[in-house]
Coordinates of C-alpha atoms in Angstrom, one line a residue:
M1 CA 6.3 11.2 -20.5
P2 CA 8.1 9.0 -23.1
E3 CA 6.1 7.4 -25.9
L4 CA 6.0 3.7 -25.1
P5 CA 6.4 1.3 -28.1
L6 CA 3.1 -0.5 -27.4
P7 CA 0.8 -2.6 -29.6
P8 CA -2.5 -1.1 -30.7
E9 CA -5.2 -1.2 -28.1
D10 CA -7.7 -4.0 -28.2
R11 CA -11.0 -2.5 -27.1
T12 CA -12.9 -5.7 -27.9
L13 CA -11.0 -8.0 -25.7
S14 CA -10.2 -5.3 -23.2
P15 CA -13.0 -2.7 -23.3
Y16 CA -11.9 -0.9 -20.1
T17 CA -8.1 -0.6 -20.5
G18 CA -7.3 -1.7 -24.1
Y19 CA -4.4 -3.7 -22.7
T20 CA -3.6 -7.3 -23.6
R21 CA -0.8 -9.7 -22.7
A22 CA 1.2 -8.2 -25.6
H23 CA 1.1 -4.8 -23.9
W24 CA 2.5 -6.3 -20.6
E25 CA 5.3 -7.9 -22.6
A26 CA 6.1 -4.7 -24.4
V27 CA 6.1 -2.7 -21.2
A28 CA 8.4 -5.3 -19.5
D29 CA 10.8 -5.1 -22.5
H30 CA 10.8 -1.3 -22.4
L31 CA 11.5 -1.2 -18.7
L32 CA 14.4 -3.7 -18.9
T33 CA 16.0 -2.1 -22.0
A34 CA 15.9 1.3 -20.3
A35 CA 17.3 0.1 -17.0
L36 CA 20.1 -2.0 -18.5
R37 CA 21.6 1.1 -20.1
Y38 CA 22.9 1.9 -16.6
A39 CA 24.6 -1.5 -16.0
T40 CA 28.3 -1.6 -15.1
P41 CA 30.6 -3.0 -17.7
G42 CA 30.5 -6.5 -16.1
Q43 CA 26.6 -6.2 -15.8
A44 CA 26.8 -6.9 -12.0
L45 CA 25.4 -3.6 -10.8
I46 CA 22.7 -1.3 -12.3
D47 CA 23.4 2.2 -11.1
L48 CA 20.2 4.1 -11.9
P49 CA 20.2 7.9 -11.6
G50 CA 18.9 9.5 -8.5
P51 CA 19.7 10.2 -4.9
P52 CA 21.2 7.3 -2.9
S53 CA 19.3 5.5 -0.2
K54 CA 20.7 5.2 3.4
S55 CA 22.3 1.9 2.4
G56 CA 24.7 3.6 0.0
V57 CA 25.4 3.5 -3.7
R58 CA 26.8 0.0 -4.0
S59 CA 23.8 -1.5 -2.3
D60 CA 21.6 0.6 -4.5
G61 CA 23.4 -0.9 -7.6
L62 CA 22.7 -4.4 -6.4
E63 CA 19.1 -3.4 -5.8
G64 CA 18.8 -2.1 -9.4
F65 CA 20.2 -5.5 -10.6
A66 CA 18.1 -7.7 -8.4
R67 CA 14.8 -6.1 -8.9
T68 CA 15.1 -5.8 -12.7
F69 CA 16.4 -9.4 -12.8
L70 CA 13.1 -10.5 -11.3
L71 CA 11.3 -8.6 -14.0
A72 CA 13.5 -10.3 -16.7
A73 CA 12.8 -13.7 -15.1
L74 CA 9.0 -13.2 -15.1
R75 CA 9.1 -12.0 -18.7
T76 CA 11.2 -14.9 -20.0
A77 CA 9.8 -17.7 -17.8
G78 CA 6.3 -16.6 -18.9
A79 CA 7.6 -17.0 -22.5
S80 CA 9.0 -20.5 -21.9
G81 CA 12.5 -19.2 -22.1
K82 CA 12.2 -17.2 -25.3
D83 CA 14.5 -14.2 -24.8
P84 CA 14.9 -12.3 -28.1
H85 CA 16.5 -9.3 -26.4
G86 CA 19.2 -11.4 -24.6
F87 CA 18.2 -10.2 -21.1
L88 CA 19.1 -13.3 -19.3
D89 CA 22.6 -13.5 -20.8
R90 CA 23.4 -10.1 -19.3
Y91 CA 21.9 -11.0 -15.9
T92 CA 23.8 -14.3 -15.8
A93 CA 27.0 -12.5 -16.6
G94 CA 26.3 -10.0 -13.9
L95 CA 25.5 -12.8 -11.4
I96 CA 28.9 -14.4 -12.0
R97 CA 30.8 -11.2 -11.8
G98 CA 29.0 -9.8 -8.7
T99 CA 29.6 -13.0 -6.6
Q100 CA 33.3 -13.5 -7.6
T101 CA 34.6 -11.3 -4.8
P102 CA 31.7 -10.0 -2.7
G103 CA 32.5 -7.1 -0.4
R104 CA 35.4 -5.9 -2.5
D105 CA 35.5 -2.2 -3.2
D106 CA 35.6 -2.3 -7.0
T107 CA 33.2 -1.5 -9.8
E108 CA 31.4 -4.9 -10.0
S109 CA 31.4 -6.8 -6.6
W110 CA 28.2 -7.2 -4.7
P111 CA 28.1 -6.1 -1.1
E112 CA 27.9 -9.1 1.3
I113 CA 24.7 -9.8 3.2
G114 CA 24.7 -8.5 6.8
H115 CA 22.3 -8.2 9.7
H116 CA 19.3 -5.8 9.5
G117 CA 20.7 -2.4 10.4
I118 CA 24.3 -3.5 9.6
Q119 CA 24.5 -3.9 5.8
G120 CA 21.1 -5.7 5.8
Q121 CA 19.6 -4.3 2.5
P122 CA 21.4 -7.0 0.4
M123 CA 19.2 -9.6 2.2
V124 CA 16.2 -8.0 0.7
E125 CA 17.7 -8.2 -2.8
S126 CA 18.8 -11.8 -2.2
A127 CA 15.2 -12.8 -2.4
S128 CA 14.7 -11.3 -5.8
V129 CA 17.9 -12.9 -7.1
A130 CA 16.9 -16.3 -5.7
L131 CA 13.4 -16.1 -7.0
A132 CA 14.6 -15.0 -10.5
L133 CA 17.0 -18.0 -10.5
R134 CA 14.3 -20.4 -9.5
L135 CA 12.1 -19.2 -12.3
T136 CA 14.8 -19.3 -15.0
A137 CA 17.0 -22.1 -13.8
P138 CA 17.2 -23.9 -17.2
W139 CA 18.6 -20.7 -18.8
T140 CA 20.6 -19.2 -16.0
W141 CA 21.6 -21.4 -13.0
D142 CA 22.0 -24.6 -15.0
T143 CA 24.4 -22.9 -17.4
L144 CA 26.8 -21.9 -14.6
T145 CA 30.0 -23.9 -13.9
A146 CA 30.0 -25.7 -10.6
A147 CA 32.5 -23.2 -9.2
D148 CA 30.2 -20.3 -10.2
Q149 CA 27.2 -22.0 -8.6
D150 CA 29.2 -22.5 -5.4
R151 CA 30.0 -18.8 -5.3
V152 CA 26.4 -17.8 -5.9
E153 CA 25.2 -20.2 -3.2
R154 CA 27.8 -18.9 -0.8
W155 CA 26.6 -15.3 -1.3
L156 CA 22.9 -16.3 -1.0
R157 CA 23.5 -18.2 2.2
G158 CA 24.4 -15.0 3.9
A159 CA 20.6 -14.4 4.0
L160 CA 20.3 -17.6 6.1
T161 CA 23.0 -16.8 8.6
H162 CA 22.2 -13.1 9.4
T163 CA 19.3 -11.6 11.4
P164 CA 16.4 -10.0 9.3
A165 CA 14.2 -7.1 10.4
P166 CA 11.4 -8.4 12.7
N167 CA 8.8 -8.3 9.9
N168 CA 8.3 -9.5 6.3
W169 CA 12.1 -9.7 6.0
Y170 CA 12.0 -13.3 7.4
L171 CA 10.4 -14.3 4.1
F172 CA 13.6 -13.3 2.2
P173 CA 15.6 -16.2 3.8
L174 CA 12.6 -18.4 3.2
T175 CA 12.7 -17.5 -0.5
V176 CA 16.5 -18.0 -0.7
A177 CA 16.1 -21.4 1.0
G178 CA 13.3 -22.4 -1.4
F179 CA 15.5 -21.8 -4.4
L180 CA 18.5 -23.7 -2.9
E181 CA 16.3 -26.7 -2.2
S182 CA 14.9 -26.6 -5.7
A183 CA 18.5 -26.6 -7.0
G184 CA 19.4 -29.7 -5.0
R185 CA 21.3 -27.7 -2.4
G186 CA 19.0 -28.0 0.6
D187 CA 20.1 -28.9 4.1
T188 CA 19.2 -28.4 7.7
E189 CA 19.8 -24.7 7.4
T190 CA 17.5 -24.2 4.4
R191 CA 14.7 -26.3 6.1
R192 CA 15.1 -24.2 9.2
A193 CA 14.8 -20.9 7.3
I194 CA 11.6 -22.1 5.6
Q195 CA 10.0 -23.4 8.8
R196 CA 11.0 -20.3 10.7
G197 CA 9.4 -18.0 8.2
L198 CA 6.2 -20.1 8.0
D199 CA 5.9 -20.2 11.8
L200 CA 6.3 -16.4 12.1
L201 CA 3.7 -15.9 9.3
D202 CA 1.2 -18.0 11.2
G203 CA 1.8 -15.8 14.3
W204 CA 1.2 -12.6 12.3
Y205 CA -2.0 -13.8 10.8
Q206 CA -5.0 -11.7 12.1
G207 CA -7.8 -13.2 10.0
Q208 CA -9.8 -12.1 6.9
G209 CA -6.7 -12.7 4.9
W210 CA -4.7 -10.1 6.6
Y211 CA -1.2 -10.4 8.2
S212 CA 0.4 -7.8 10.4
D213 CA 3.8 -6.9 9.1
G214 CA 5.6 -8.2 12.2
D215 CA 4.7 -7.5 15.8
G216 CA 2.0 -4.9 16.0
R217 CA -0.8 -3.8 13.7
A218 CA 1.0 -2.7 10.5
F219 CA -1.5 -3.5 7.7
D220 CA -0.8 -2.1 4.2
H221 CA 0.3 -3.2 0.8
Y222 CA 3.0 -5.5 2.2
N223 CA 0.2 -7.9 3.0
G224 CA -0.2 -8.6 -0.7
W225 CA 3.2 -8.0 -2.3
A226 CA 5.3 -9.7 0.5
L227 CA 3.4 -11.6 3.2
H228 CA 1.1 -13.5 0.8
L229 CA 3.5 -13.5 -2.2
Y230 CA 6.7 -15.1 -1.0
P231 CA 5.4 -18.1 0.9
L232 CA 2.5 -18.9 -1.4
L233 CA 4.6 -18.6 -4.5
H234 CA 7.2 -20.9 -2.8
A235 CA 4.4 -23.4 -2.2
H236 CA 3.3 -23.1 -5.8
L237 CA 6.7 -23.6 -7.3
A238 CA 7.5 -26.5 -5.0
G239 CA 4.2 -28.2 -5.7
D240 CA 3.6 -28.3 -1.9
G241 CA -0.1 -29.2 -1.8
P242 CA -0.6 -29.1 2.0
L243 CA 1.1 -25.6 2.2
L244 CA -1.0 -24.4 -0.7
D245 CA -4.2 -25.7 1.0
R246 CA -3.2 -23.9 4.2
L247 CA -2.2 -20.5 2.8
G248 CA -4.4 -20.4 -0.4
P249 CA -7.7 -19.8 1.4
R250 CA -6.2 -16.9 3.3
L251 CA -5.3 -15.3 0.0
R252 CA -8.8 -15.9 -1.4
E253 CA -10.4 -14.2 1.6
F254 CA -7.9 -11.3 1.4
L255 CA -8.7 -10.7 -2.3
D256 CA -12.4 -10.6 -1.6
G257 CA -11.9 -7.2 0.2
F258 CA -8.6 -6.1 -1.3
A259 CA -9.9 -6.1 -4.9
L260 CA -12.2 -3.3 -3.9
L261 CA -9.2 -1.1 -3.2
F262 CA -8.6 -0.3 -6.8
D263 CA -10.2 2.8 -8.3
A264 CA -12.2 2.6 -11.5
N265 CA -9.3 4.6 -13.0
G266 CA -6.9 1.8 -12.0
A267 CA -5.2 3.4 -9.0
P268 CA -4.5 1.4 -5.9
I269 CA -5.2 2.8 -2.5
H270 CA -2.7 5.4 -1.4
H271 CA -1.9 4.1 2.1
G272 CA 1.2 2.7 3.8
R273 CA 4.9 2.7 3.1
S274 CA 6.8 1.9 -0.1
L275 CA 4.2 3.4 -2.3
T276 CA 6.8 4.0 -5.0
Y277 CA 6.4 0.3 -5.9
R278 CA 3.2 1.3 -7.5
F279 CA 1.6 -1.5 -9.6
A280 CA 3.3 -4.1 -7.4
A281 CA 0.0 -3.7 -5.5
T282 CA -1.5 -6.0 -8.0
A283 CA 0.9 -8.9 -7.2
A284 CA -1.6 -10.6 -4.9
V285 CA -4.3 -10.4 -7.6
A286 CA -2.1 -12.2 -10.1
L287 CA -1.0 -14.7 -7.4
G288 CA -4.6 -15.6 -6.8
A289 CA -5.1 -16.5 -10.5
L290 CA -1.7 -18.3 -10.7
T291 CA -2.5 -20.5 -7.7
D292 CA -6.2 -20.8 -8.3
H293 CA -7.0 -19.1 -5.0
T294 CA -9.1 -16.1 -6.0
P295 CA -12.7 -15.0 -5.8
L296 CA -12.2 -12.9 -9.0
T297 CA -13.2 -14.0 -12.5
P298 CA -10.4 -14.0 -15.1
G299 CA -11.9 -10.9 -16.8
T300 CA -12.0 -9.0 -13.5
T301 CA -8.5 -10.1 -12.6
R302 CA -7.1 -8.6 -15.8
R303 CA -9.2 -5.5 -15.4
V304 CA -7.5 -4.8 -12.0
L305 CA -4.0 -5.8 -13.3
S306 CA -4.1 -3.8 -16.5
G307 CA -6.0 -0.9 -14.9
A308 CA -3.2 -0.3 -12.4
L309 CA -0.4 -0.7 -14.9
R310 CA -1.9 1.7 -17.3
H311 CA -2.9 4.1 -14.6
F312 CA 0.8 4.8 -13.7
L313 CA 2.1 4.7 -17.3
D314 CA -0.4 7.3 -18.3
R315 CA 0.5 9.6 -15.4
G316 CA 4.2 10.1 -15.7
A317 CA 5.7 7.2 -13.7
L318 CA 8.5 6.9 -16.2
T319 CA 11.2 9.5 -17.0
E320 CA 12.0 10.5 -20.5
D321 CA 14.5 7.7 -20.8
G322 CA 12.1 5.1 -19.5
I323 CA 13.2 4.8 -15.8
L324 CA 10.7 4.4 -13.0
T325 CA 10.9 7.5 -10.8
L326 CA 11.1 7.7 -7.0
G327 CA 7.5 8.8 -6.3
W328 CA 4.0 8.1 -7.2
Y329 CA 3.3 9.6 -10.6
G330 CA 6.4 11.7 -11.1
P331 CA 9.0 12.2 -8.4
H332 CA 7.6 12.9 -4.9
A333 CA 10.0 13.0 -2.0
A334 CA 7.3 12.8 0.7
T335 CA 6.1 9.4 -0.6
L336 CA 9.6 7.9 0.1
Q337 CA 11.3 6.3 3.0
R338 CA 15.0 6.5 3.9
Y339 CA 15.6 3.0 2.6
S340 CA 14.3 4.0 -0.9
G341 CA 17.0 4.4 -3.6
P342 CA 17.0 4.7 -7.4
G343 CA 16.4 1.0 -7.9
S344 CA 13.7 0.7 -5.3
P345 CA 10.7 1.4 -7.6
Y346 CA 11.5 -1.8 -9.5
W347 CA 9.8 -3.9 -6.9
A348 CA 7.0 -2.9 -9.2
S349 CA 8.3 -6.0 -11.1
K350 CA 6.1 -8.1 -8.9
G351 CA 3.1 -6.7 -10.7
F352 CA 4.3 -8.7 -13.7
L353 CA 3.7 -12.0 -11.9
A354 CA 0.7 -12.6 -14.2
L355 CA 3.1 -13.2 -17.1
L356 CA 3.7 -16.7 -15.5
L357 CA 0.2 -17.5 -16.7
P358 CA 0.4 -18.9 -20.2
P359 CA -1.0 -16.9 -23.1
E360 CA -4.0 -19.3 -23.4
D361 CA -5.0 -18.8 -19.7
P362 CA -8.4 -17.2 -19.3
V363 CA -6.9 -14.2 -17.5
W364 CA -5.4 -13.3 -20.9
T365 CA -8.2 -14.6 -23.2
A366 CA -11.4 -13.6 -21.3
T367 CA -13.1 -10.3 -22.0
E368 CA -12.3 -7.7 -19.4
E369 CA -15.1 -7.1 -16.9
R370 CA -15.6 -4.1 -14.7
A371 CA -13.5 -3.7 -11.5
P372 CA -15.1 -4.4 -8.1
A373 CA -15.2 -0.7 -7.3
E374 CA -17.4 -0.2 -10.4
G375 CA -20.1 -2.3 -8.9
P376 CA -22.8 -1.2 -6.5
D377 CA -21.8 1.2 -3.7
R378 CA -20.1 -0.7 -1.0
A379 CA -19.2 -0.2 2.7
L380 CA -17.2 -3.1 3.9
A381 CA -15.8 -3.3 7.4
L382 CA -12.7 -5.4 7.7
R383 CA -12.6 -6.2 11.4
A384 CA -9.1 -7.9 11.4
P385 CA -7.0 -5.0 10.1
G386 CA -9.5 -2.3 11.4
L387 CA -10.1 -0.9 7.9
L388 CA -13.4 0.3 6.4
V389 CA -13.6 0.2 2.6
Q390 CA -16.1 2.7 1.0
T391 CA -16.7 2.7 -2.8
T392 CA -19.1 4.6 -5.0
T393 CA -20.1 3.4 -8.4
R394 CA -21.0 6.9 -9.8
D395 CA -17.4 8.1 -9.7
G396 CA -15.4 4.8 -9.1
L397 CA -13.6 6.4 -6.2
V398 CA -12.4 4.3 -3.2
R399 CA -11.9 5.5 0.3
L400 CA -10.2 3.6 3.2
H401 CA -11.0 4.6 6.7
N402 CA -8.3 3.6 9.2
H403 CA -9.3 2.4 12.7
G404 CA -6.6 -0.2 13.2
S405 CA -3.4 0.1 11.2
Y406 CA -0.3 1.8 12.5
K407 CA 3.5 1.5 11.9
L408 CA 4.8 0.6 15.4
D409 CA 5.7 -2.6 17.0
S410 CA 5.1 -3.3 20.7
R411 CA 8.5 -2.1 21.7
E412 CA 8.5 1.3 20.0
P413 CA 7.5 4.4 21.8
E414 CA 4.8 6.7 20.5
Q415 CA 6.4 9.9 19.2
A416 CA 4.8 12.8 17.4
P417 CA 4.2 13.8 14.7
G418 CA 3.5 10.2 13.6
N419 CA 3.7 8.6 10.2
P420 CA 1.3 10.3 7.7
L421 CA 1.1 7.1 5.7
Y422 CA -0.6 5.3 8.6
A423 CA -1.8 7.8 11.2
R424 CA -4.6 9.5 9.3
L425 CA -8.3 8.7 9.7
A426 CA -8.8 8.1 6.0
Y427 CA -7.0 7.5 2.6
S428 CA -8.2 7.3 -0.9
T429 CA -7.3 6.3 -4.5
R430 CA -7.3 10.0 -5.6
T431 CA -5.8 11.9 -2.7
G432 CA -2.6 11.5 -0.7
P433 CA -1.9 12.5 2.8
T434 CA -0.2 15.9 3.5
S435 CA 3.4 15.8 4.8
A436 CA 4.4 15.6 8.4
A437 CA 5.5 19.2 8.2
N438 CA 2.1 20.5 7.1
T439 CA -1.4 20.5 8.5
P440 CA -2.4 16.9 8.6
D441 CA -5.5 15.9 6.6
N442 CA -8.2 13.6 7.9
H443 CA -7.0 14.1 11.5
I444 CA -8.4 14.8 15.0
A445 CA -6.1 16.7 17.3
L446 CA -5.9 18.5 20.7
E447 CA -4.1 21.8 20.9
A448 CA -1.9 22.7 23.9
R449 CA 1.1 25.0 24.4
G450 CA 0.9 25.9 20.7
T451 CA 1.3 22.4 19.5
R452 CA -1.1 19.8 18.2
S453 CA -1.4 16.1 19.2
A454 CA -0.7 13.1 17.0
R455 CA -2.6 9.9 16.4
I456 CA -0.1 7.1 16.5
R457 CA -1.1 3.8 18.1
I458 CA -4.6 3.1 17.0
N459 CA -6.7 0.7 19.1
P460 CA -9.9 -0.9 17.5
L461 CA -13.0 -0.5 19.6
A462 CA -16.0 -1.9 17.8
D463 CA -17.4 -2.4 14.3
G464 CA -20.5 -3.0 12.2
P465 CA -21.3 -3.6 8.6
N466 CA -20.7 0.0 7.5
W467 CA -18.8 1.5 10.4
L468 CA -15.6 1.1 12.5
A469 CA -14.5 2.8 15.8
S470 CA -11.2 3.1 17.5
W471 CA -9.4 5.1 20.2
H472 CA -6.0 6.6 20.6
R473 CA -3.9 8.5 23.1
P474 CA -3.1 12.0 21.9
V475 CA 0.7 12.4 21.8
F476 CA 2.3 15.8 21.7
P477 CA 5.7 16.7 20.2
E478 CA 8.6 17.3 22.5
G479 CA 7.8 20.3 24.7
G480 CA 4.1 19.6 24.7
P481 CA 2.1 18.2 27.6
V482 CA 1.8 14.5 28.6
L483 CA -1.8 13.6 29.2
P484 CA -1.7 9.9 30.4
S485 CA -5.5 9.8 31.1
A486 CA -6.6 11.4 27.9
R487 CA -8.0 9.5 25.0
I488 CA -10.0 10.3 21.8
E489 CA -12.5 7.8 20.6
S490 CA -13.4 8.0 16.9
L491 CA -16.1 6.4 14.8
T492 CA -16.6 6.6 11.0
L493 CA -19.8 5.5 9.4
A494 CA -20.1 5.3 5.6
H495 CA -23.4 6.2 3.9
G496 CA -23.1 6.4 0.1
N497 CA -20.3 8.9 -0.6
L498 CA -20.8 10.5 2.9
E499 CA -18.9 9.9 6.1
L500 CA -20.4 10.5 9.5
R501 CA -17.4 11.2 11.8
V502 CA -18.1 11.1 15.5
H503 CA -15.4 11.7 18.2
R504 CA -15.5 11.7 22.0
T505 CA -12.8 13.2 24.1
V506 CA -12.2 11.5 27.5
G507 CA -10.0 12.8 30.3
V508 CA -9.1 16.0 28.4
P509 CA -8.9 19.2 30.4
P510 CA -12.0 21.5 29.8
G511 CA -11.3 24.4 27.4
T512 CA -8.8 22.4 25.3
P513 CA -9.1 23.3 21.6
V514 CA -9.9 20.4 19.3
H515 CA -9.1 20.4 15.5
H516 CA -10.6 18.1 12.9
T517 CA -9.6 18.1 9.3
G518 CA -11.1 16.5 6.1
W519 CA -9.7 15.4 2.8
A520 CA -6.8 17.3 1.4
V521 CA -7.1 18.4 -2.3
A522 CA -4.1 19.1 -4.5
L523 CA -4.6 22.1 -6.7
P524 CA -2.6 25.1 -8.1
P525 CA -1.5 27.7 -5.5
E526 CA -3.6 30.4 -7.2
A527 CA -6.8 28.4 -7.0
A528 CA -9.4 29.5 -4.4
P529 CA -11.8 27.3 -2.6
E530 CA -15.5 27.6 -3.4
A531 CA -17.7 29.1 -0.8
G532 CA -19.7 26.4 0.9
Q533 CA -23.3 26.7 2.2
A534 CA -23.9 27.5 5.8
D535 CA -21.0 26.0 7.8
E536 CA -19.8 23.7 5.0
I537 CA -16.3 23.9 3.6
R538 CA -15.9 22.9 -0.1
I539 CA -12.6 22.6 -1.9
T540 CA -12.6 21.5 -5.6
G541 CA -9.6 20.3 -7.5
E542 CA -9.1 18.9 -11.0
E543 CA -10.6 15.5 -10.1
V544 CA -12.2 15.6 -6.7
T545 CA -14.3 17.8 -4.4
S546 CA -13.7 17.7 -0.6
Q547 CA -16.5 18.8 1.7
L548 CA -16.6 19.1 5.5
L549 CA -19.5 20.2 7.6
G550 CA -19.5 20.7 11.4
L551 CA -22.6 19.0 12.9
H552 CA -22.0 19.3 16.6
G553 CA -19.3 20.8 18.9
W554 CA -17.6 22.9 16.3
H555 CA -17.6 26.7 16.5
H556 CA -15.1 27.7 13.8
Q557 CA -14.2 26.6 10.2
S558 CA -11.2 27.4 8.1
I559 CA -9.0 26.2 5.3
A560 CA -5.4 25.3 6.0
R561 CA -2.6 25.5 3.4
A562 CA -0.3 22.5 2.7
P563 CA 2.5 24.0 0.6
Q564 CA 4.4 20.7 0.4
G565 CA 1.4 19.2 -1.4
T566 CA 0.6 15.5 -1.7
A567 CA 1.6 12.8 -4.2
Y568 CA -1.2 14.1 -6.4
G569 CA 0.0 17.7 -6.7
P570 CA 2.7 20.1 -5.4
W571 CA 0.3 22.2 -3.3
A572 CA -2.9 21.5 -1.4
L573 CA -5.6 22.8 0.8
V574 CA -7.2 21.1 3.8
P575 CA -10.6 21.8 5.3
E576 CA -10.6 22.3 9.1
L577 CA -13.0 22.6 12.0
T578 CA -12.2 23.8 15.5
G579 CA -14.1 23.2 18.7
T580 CA -13.5 23.2 22.5
V581 CA -13.6 20.4 25.1
G582 CA -16.5 20.9 27.5
D583 CA -16.7 20.4 31.3
T584 CA -18.4 17.1 31.4
Q585 CA -17.5 13.9 33.3
S586 CA -18.6 11.6 30.5
G587 CA -16.6 13.4 27.8
T588 CA -17.3 15.8 25.0
V589 CA -18.9 14.6 21.7
F590 CA -18.0 16.2 18.3
A591 CA -19.7 15.2 15.1
A592 CA -18.9 16.1 11.4
L593 CA -20.0 15.1 8.0
A594 CA -17.2 14.7 5.4
S595 CA -17.3 13.8 1.7
L596 CA -14.8 13.1 -1.1
T597 CA -16.3 12.7 -4.5
A598 CA -15.4 13.0 -8.2
E599 CA -18.9 13.7 -9.2
P600 CA -19.3 17.1 -10.8
D601 CA -21.1 19.8 -8.7
P602 CA -22.0 17.6 -5.7
P603 CA -24.9 18.7 -3.5
S604 CA -24.3 20.6 -0.4
L605 CA -23.7 18.6 2.8
T606 CA -26.2 20.7 4.6
D607 CA -28.9 19.1 2.5
Q608 CA -27.8 15.5 3.2
V609 CA -28.4 15.0 6.9
T610 CA -29.7 16.6 10.1
V611 CA -28.3 15.7 13.5
E612 CA -29.5 15.7 17.1
V613 CA -27.1 15.2 20.0
D614 CA -28.2 14.1 23.5
D615 CA -25.3 13.7 25.9
L616 CA -23.3 10.8 24.2
T617 CA -25.9 9.9 21.6
V618 CA -25.8 11.2 18.0
T619 CA -28.9 10.7 15.9
A620 CA -28.5 11.3 12.1
H621 CA -31.5 11.6 9.8
W622 CA -30.4 11.0 6.2
M623 CA -32.2 12.5 3.2
D624 CA -33.0 9.0 1.8
G625 CA -35.3 8.4 4.8
T626 CA -33.0 6.2 6.9
G627 CA -31.6 7.1 10.2
T628 CA -28.5 6.2 12.3
I629 CA -28.1 6.3 16.1
V630 CA -24.5 6.4 17.4
H631 CA -24.0 6.0 21.1
L632 CA -20.5 6.5 22.5
G633 CA -20.8 5.0 26.0
E634 CA -18.5 3.5 28.6
A635 CA -19.2 0.0 27.2
G636 CA -18.0 1.1 23.7
P637 CA -19.7 2.5 20.6
M638 CA -23.0 1.1 19.5
V639 CA -24.8 1.9 16.2
T640 CA -28.3 1.2 15.2
T641 CA -30.3 2.1 12.1
F642 CA -34.0 3.0 11.6
T643 CA -36.4 4.0 8.9
A644 CA -38.0 7.4 9.1
A645 CA -40.3 9.4 6.9
P646 CA -38.5 10.6 3.8
R647 CA -37.4 14.2 4.0

């Protein structure tokens, strides 16, 4: 890890992180200086080291330029144009050179913008170029000759005349069109692109501040760093009051729950694709402060922002020469998608949006306050995306239970093994999912013909204040059986740092083996799991302990090895329970108690709850004297609570 040239910490103003605005500026300068060392002679491409994406090296070079240009724009626009390092001069020169002869096979020319799937990646980068120009127009765009402006516009308009991917990509033409209109070059085409993007956005809105990323139920970090960011920032920069009034309240409602998804150690939740963008996850938090649509105080806002930035800088996100790696902390191939190239991590630039707030803004001058996850224990069911948030103040850890988010649109078939970044029952801020090639963590599966089923399209069933339920059709890999009438219903109920997990198999042949796994823990290969009490499995790593206890329906416990590891370590272990489907018309019920905690020496799960099962009803008696009744009936799950005599 390189030693960053940072100012001294300020533990008076920022008692939790020590970071101030000066730290953000210093980090931005360091990232830009390091990346620009890899610019081509004409500055048009930034060819960062690393394996190419599926789009090819030239597209990757444009990506390196565009995404770091956005960082330079946020840095200088936030400083009212002050640019002591001359960043903008280099990007302006590259802009001119890259658009002189687009598509030419030379050392500087940018690729032309095509349709999604056919040279479409430049459309993504056009949004960063356009937004950077909009933020820095007095020092970049306005300094170009009319002929250079025409060439830049001609390249950008490729985003308006080609077909985006059927998701957040439609906001890239919107962003390009917004810049062109701000530069006095708007027309029917730009107005159409903006209106088209806004209309689609309204169709994707599901409530509680959550948009699906296109057709389907893909809910993840794109909700903040794309679906809220681009249209609302456009409205802010355009001074469009009606649009701000329409979109702003959605952002406020989103942040009310999303702010809980940052660990006390600063980490965002490890869920969904493109996680190599890292602290871009804070973009929506900064956007709320910038547009005055946030439920967070200024001190809490900066706590979340600086906590995430520092979290990754302290954990090896940069190479020795200051480049953001393709991964989470250090490099991690399983975190990546095929579209990820060496310049991809620099969408993290969006996390620097707060630099548009002037130095005197309360976000920079207020004393840091604790993060939402450091408050009282919370269990918050987000009905719209089908996500249950669980936080615990004693360790600051955040867990996200998934009963509604998956990465498929309505036209795509369900194919095993599924996407580990979406298909699991739960995610956290201190663990990552195992790879598709290893035993899946936090999963429920049938076994047939030597293969195990996948959980792919997740259908919400019901919810309550501290629980969510869903069902899915078990899908087997090629060569496995097709069970069209089979389904697995799953319910998660959060109770402190405990998770009651209840499953019901329906239409599954009697005698079918069922496997249920808990939280994967990354640890050295030579480490051995601790022996748990009774039927409990306990695995302790450097930061967390994973526990899993079979309560009903399970007859065997084991620990599976995940040699490909997770984003938190190169090797991992996974607790696993095995049971068998019974011969009942109403289905077979399985119940388990899981826990992930960073508390030292946590108590045994066997001392936390007792369970009684009667047909489809599970009654849990908790050690604090409360009780929970879960009924999995034909009308859908129902949960009631009661008070009992303390144990």
